[in-house]
Short mmCIF file of C-alpha atoms in Angstrom, two decimals:
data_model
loop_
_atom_site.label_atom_id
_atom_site.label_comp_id
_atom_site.label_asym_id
_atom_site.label_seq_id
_atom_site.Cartn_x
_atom_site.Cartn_y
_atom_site.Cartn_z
CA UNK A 1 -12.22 -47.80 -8.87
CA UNK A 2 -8.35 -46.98 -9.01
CA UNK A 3 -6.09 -48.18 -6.17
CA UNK A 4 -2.34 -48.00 -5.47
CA UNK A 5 -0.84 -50.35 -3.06
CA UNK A 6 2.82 -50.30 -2.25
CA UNK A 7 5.44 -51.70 -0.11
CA UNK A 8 5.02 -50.76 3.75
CA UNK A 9 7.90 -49.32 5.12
CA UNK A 10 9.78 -48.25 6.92
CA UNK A 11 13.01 -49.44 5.09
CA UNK A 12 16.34 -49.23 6.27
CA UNK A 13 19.21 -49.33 3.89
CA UNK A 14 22.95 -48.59 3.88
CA UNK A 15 24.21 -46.56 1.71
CA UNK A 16 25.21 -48.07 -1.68
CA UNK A 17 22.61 -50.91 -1.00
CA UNK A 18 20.14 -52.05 -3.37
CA UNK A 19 16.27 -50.06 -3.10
CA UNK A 20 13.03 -51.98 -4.24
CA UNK A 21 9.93 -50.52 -3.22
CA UNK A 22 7.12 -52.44 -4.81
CA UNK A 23 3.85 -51.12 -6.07
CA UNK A 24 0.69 -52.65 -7.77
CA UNK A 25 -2.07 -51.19 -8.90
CA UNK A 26 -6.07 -51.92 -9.56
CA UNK A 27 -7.46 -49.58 -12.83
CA UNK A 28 -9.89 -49.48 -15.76
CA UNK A 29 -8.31 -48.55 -18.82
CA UNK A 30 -4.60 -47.21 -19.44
CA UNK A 31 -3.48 -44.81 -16.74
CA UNK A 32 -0.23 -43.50 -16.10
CA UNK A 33 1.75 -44.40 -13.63
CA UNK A 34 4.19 -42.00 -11.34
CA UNK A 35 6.97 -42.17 -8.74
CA UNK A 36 6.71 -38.68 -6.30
CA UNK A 37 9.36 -38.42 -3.71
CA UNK A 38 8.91 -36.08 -0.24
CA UNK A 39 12.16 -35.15 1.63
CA UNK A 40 11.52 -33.69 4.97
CA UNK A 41 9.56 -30.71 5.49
CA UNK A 42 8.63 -29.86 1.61
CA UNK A 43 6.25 -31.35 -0.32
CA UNK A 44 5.86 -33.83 -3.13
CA UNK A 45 7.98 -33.92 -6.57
CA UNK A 46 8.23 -35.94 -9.19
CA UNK A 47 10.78 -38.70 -9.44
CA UNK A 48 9.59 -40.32 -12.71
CA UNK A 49 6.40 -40.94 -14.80
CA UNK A 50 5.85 -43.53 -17.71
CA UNK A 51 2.54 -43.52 -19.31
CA UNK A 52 1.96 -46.47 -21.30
CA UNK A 53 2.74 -50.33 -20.87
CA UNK A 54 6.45 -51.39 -20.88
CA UNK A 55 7.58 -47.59 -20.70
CA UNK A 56 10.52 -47.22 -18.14
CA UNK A 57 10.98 -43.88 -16.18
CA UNK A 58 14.07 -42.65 -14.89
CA UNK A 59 15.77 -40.25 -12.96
CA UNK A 60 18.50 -39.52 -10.66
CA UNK A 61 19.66 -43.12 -10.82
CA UNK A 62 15.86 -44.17 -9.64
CA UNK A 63 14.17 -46.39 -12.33
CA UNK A 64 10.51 -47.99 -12.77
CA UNK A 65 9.05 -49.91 -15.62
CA UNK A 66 4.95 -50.07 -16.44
CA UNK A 67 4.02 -53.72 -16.58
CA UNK A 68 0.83 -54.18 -18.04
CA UNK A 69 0.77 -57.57 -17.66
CA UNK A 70 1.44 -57.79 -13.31
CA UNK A 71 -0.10 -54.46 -13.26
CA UNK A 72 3.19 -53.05 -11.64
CA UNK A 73 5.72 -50.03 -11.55
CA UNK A 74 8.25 -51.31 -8.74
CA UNK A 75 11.02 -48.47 -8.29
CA UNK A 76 14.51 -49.83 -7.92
CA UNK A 77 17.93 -48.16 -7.31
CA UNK A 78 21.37 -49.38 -7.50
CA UNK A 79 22.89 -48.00 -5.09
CA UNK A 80 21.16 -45.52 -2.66
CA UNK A 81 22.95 -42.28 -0.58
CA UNK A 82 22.14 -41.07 2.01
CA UNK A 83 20.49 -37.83 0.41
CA UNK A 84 18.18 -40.27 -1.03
CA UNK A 85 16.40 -40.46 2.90
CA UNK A 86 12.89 -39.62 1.61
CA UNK A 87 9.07 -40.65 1.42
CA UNK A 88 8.67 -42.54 -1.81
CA UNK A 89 4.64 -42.31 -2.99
CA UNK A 90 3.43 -44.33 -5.98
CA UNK A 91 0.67 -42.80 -7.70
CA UNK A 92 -1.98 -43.32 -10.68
CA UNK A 93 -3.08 -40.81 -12.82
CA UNK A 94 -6.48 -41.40 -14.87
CA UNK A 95 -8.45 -38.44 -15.67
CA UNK A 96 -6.60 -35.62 -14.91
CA UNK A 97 -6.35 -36.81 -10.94
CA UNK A 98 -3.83 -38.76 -9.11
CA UNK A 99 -4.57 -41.48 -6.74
CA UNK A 100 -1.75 -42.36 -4.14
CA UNK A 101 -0.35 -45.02 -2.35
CA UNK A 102 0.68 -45.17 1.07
CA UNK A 103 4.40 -44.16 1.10
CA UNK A 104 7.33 -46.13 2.05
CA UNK A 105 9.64 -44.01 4.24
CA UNK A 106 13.18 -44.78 3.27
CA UNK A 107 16.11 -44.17 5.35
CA UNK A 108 19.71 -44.46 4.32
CA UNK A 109 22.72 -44.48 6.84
CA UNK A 110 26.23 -43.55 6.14
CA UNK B 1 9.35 -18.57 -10.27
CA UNK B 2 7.11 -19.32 -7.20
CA UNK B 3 5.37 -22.22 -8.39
CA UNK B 4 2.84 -23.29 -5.82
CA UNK B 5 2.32 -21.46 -2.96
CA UNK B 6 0.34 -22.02 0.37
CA UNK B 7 -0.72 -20.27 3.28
CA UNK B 8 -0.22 -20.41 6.02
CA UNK B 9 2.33 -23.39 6.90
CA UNK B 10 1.11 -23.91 10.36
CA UNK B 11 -1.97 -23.24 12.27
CA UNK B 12 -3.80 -24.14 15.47
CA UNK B 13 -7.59 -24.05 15.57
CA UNK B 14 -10.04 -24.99 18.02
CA UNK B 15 -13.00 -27.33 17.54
CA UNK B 16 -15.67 -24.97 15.92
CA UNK B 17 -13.54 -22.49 14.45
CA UNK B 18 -13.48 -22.29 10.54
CA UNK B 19 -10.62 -20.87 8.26
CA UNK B 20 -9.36 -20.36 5.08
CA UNK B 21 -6.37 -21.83 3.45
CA UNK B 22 -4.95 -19.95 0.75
CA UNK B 23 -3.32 -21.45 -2.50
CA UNK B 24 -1.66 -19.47 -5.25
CA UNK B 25 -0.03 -20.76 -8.53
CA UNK B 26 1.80 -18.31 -11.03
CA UNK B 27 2.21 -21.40 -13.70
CA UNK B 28 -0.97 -20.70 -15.45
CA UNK B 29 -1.50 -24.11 -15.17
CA UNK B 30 -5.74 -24.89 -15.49
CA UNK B 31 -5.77 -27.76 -12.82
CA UNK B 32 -5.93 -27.19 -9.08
CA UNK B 33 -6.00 -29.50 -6.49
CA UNK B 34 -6.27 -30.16 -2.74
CA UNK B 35 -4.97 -33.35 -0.74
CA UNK B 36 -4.73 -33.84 2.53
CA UNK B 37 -2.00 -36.29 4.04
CA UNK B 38 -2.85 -38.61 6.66
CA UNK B 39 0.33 -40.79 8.54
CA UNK B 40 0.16 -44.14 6.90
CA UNK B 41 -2.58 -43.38 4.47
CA UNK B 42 -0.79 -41.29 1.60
CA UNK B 43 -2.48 -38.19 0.02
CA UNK B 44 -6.51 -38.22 -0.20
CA UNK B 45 -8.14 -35.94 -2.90
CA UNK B 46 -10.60 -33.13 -1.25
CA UNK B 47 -11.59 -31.08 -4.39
CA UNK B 48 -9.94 -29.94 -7.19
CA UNK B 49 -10.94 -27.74 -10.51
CA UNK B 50 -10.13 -28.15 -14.15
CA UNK B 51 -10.63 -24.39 -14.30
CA UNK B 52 -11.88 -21.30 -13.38
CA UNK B 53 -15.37 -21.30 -12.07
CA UNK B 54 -15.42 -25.35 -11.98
CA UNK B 55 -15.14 -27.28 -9.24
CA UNK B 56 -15.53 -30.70 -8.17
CA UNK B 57 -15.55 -33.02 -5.24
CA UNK B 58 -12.93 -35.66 -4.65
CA UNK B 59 -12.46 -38.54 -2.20
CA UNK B 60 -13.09 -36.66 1.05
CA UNK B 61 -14.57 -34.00 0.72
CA UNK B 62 -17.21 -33.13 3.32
CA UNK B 63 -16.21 -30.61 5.88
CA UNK B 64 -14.64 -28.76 3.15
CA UNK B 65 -15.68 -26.09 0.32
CA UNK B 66 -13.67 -24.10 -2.22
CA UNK B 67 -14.00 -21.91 -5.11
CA UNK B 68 -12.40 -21.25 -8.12
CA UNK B 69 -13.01 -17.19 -9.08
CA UNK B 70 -9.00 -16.72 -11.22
CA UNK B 71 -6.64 -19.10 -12.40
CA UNK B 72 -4.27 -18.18 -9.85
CA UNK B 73 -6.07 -18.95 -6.76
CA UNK B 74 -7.79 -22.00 -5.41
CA UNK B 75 -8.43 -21.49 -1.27
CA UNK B 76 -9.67 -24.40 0.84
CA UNK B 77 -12.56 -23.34 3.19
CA UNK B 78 -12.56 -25.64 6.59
CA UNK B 79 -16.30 -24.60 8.53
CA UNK B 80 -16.95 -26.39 11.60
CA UNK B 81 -13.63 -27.49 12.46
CA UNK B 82 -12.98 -30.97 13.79
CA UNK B 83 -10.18 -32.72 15.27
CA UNK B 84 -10.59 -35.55 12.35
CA UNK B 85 -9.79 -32.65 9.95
CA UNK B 86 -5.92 -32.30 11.52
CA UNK B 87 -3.94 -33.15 8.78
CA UNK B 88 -1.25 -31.87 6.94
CA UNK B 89 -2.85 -29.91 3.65
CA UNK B 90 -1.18 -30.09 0.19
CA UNK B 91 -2.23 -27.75 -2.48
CA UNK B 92 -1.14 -28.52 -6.31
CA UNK B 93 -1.34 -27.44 -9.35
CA UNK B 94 -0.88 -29.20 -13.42
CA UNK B 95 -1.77 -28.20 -16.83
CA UNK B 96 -3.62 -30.58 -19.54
CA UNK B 97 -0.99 -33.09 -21.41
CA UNK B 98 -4.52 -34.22 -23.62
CA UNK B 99 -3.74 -37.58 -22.23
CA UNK B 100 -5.04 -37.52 -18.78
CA UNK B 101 -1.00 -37.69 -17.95
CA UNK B 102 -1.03 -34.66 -15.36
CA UNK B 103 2.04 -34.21 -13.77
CA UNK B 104 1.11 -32.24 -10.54
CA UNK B 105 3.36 -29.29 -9.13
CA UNK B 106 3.16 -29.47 -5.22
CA UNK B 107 3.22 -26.67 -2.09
CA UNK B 108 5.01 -26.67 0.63
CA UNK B 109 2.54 -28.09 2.82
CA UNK B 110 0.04 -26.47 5.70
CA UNK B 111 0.09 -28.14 8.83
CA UNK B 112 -3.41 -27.95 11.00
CA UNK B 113 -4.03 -28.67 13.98
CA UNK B 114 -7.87 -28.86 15.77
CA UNK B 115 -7.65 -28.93 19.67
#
């Protein structure tokens, strides 16, 4: 079956530091592949999405890039603020469901 | 433009007790879905529904029933509840990209609690 597995957390940053949060996944065929972000008290958005091998997703400075090949979308920032203090989810989508990881809670001090 | 809304945010019920929570979406979107959020274990599918009248199980999902009778709404029946069933409940919504590509539209959240 599908599977996400992502960097455990928590991670601690200062701001304009460098965020990795690793993800791999297990799948049969070609899913897509998602970043969803939660900030405190609200539920799940989308950060980015790329849905087919060697697609990169981006947003709000965030980026991720579908490797077929190490079945992997790590996310990656260049620098980080503090308004990016969130729960980062990596998720799967294969027919018409998504299948989460774990979360990696991210905090960012001034 | 509501989006996805759930009811209520927060409740308390004791062991035994069943309720209803209630999920609306004004996006005409076809797919509805249920998680639930554990700590440390992400978002686990209950049920979800590529349309009215359809309905179909996900990962977890005995202690729990729902129904699909509009587009609009999609409540999540607890019966019987247990304390393993405290969780925080996330209700979504997406519509059909032909590629199996959803990109889900979240609630707010409802918190439950079984004493």
């Amino acid at each position: 079956g599908n599977s996400v597995t992502q960097m455990e957390g928590p991670v601690t940053l200062s701001e304009e530091a460098f965020l990795t949060i690793n993800c791999t996944y297990t799948a049969t065929g070609y899913p897509s592949l998602f970043w969803y972000v939660q900030y405190p008290g609200e539920g799940l958005q989308l950060l980015l999405k790329a849905t087919k091998a060697d697609d990169k997703g981006s947003n709000k400075g965030f980026e991720a890039t579908y490797r077929k090949e190490t079945t992997s979308f790590h996310l990656e920032k260049g620098s980080v603020q503090v308004s990016d203090s969130a729960v980062y989810f990596c998720a799967l989508g294969s027919d018409y469901k998504l299948s989460f990881g774990a979360g990696t809670t991210v905090t960012v001090r001034a | 433009n509501a989006g996805v809304t759930q009811t209520p945010k927060f409740r308390i019920l004791k062991i035994g007790q069943s309720m209803t929570l209630q999920c609306t979406q004004d996006m005409n979107h076809n797919y509805m879905y249920w998680y639930r959020q554990d700590p440390g274990m992400g978002l686990k599918l209950i049920y979800y529904s590529v349309g009215a009248g359809i309905t179909d199980k996900g990962e977890v999902p005995n202690g729990y029933n729902v129904s699909r009778s509009t587009t609009e709404d999609f409540p999540l029946r607890l019966e019987l509840a247990a304390p393993s069933q405290t969780s925080v409940y996330f209700c979504a919504s997406s519509y059909s990209t032909g590629s199996g590509a959803n990109v889900l539209t979240f609630g707010a959240g409802s918190r439950l609690t079984v004493l």
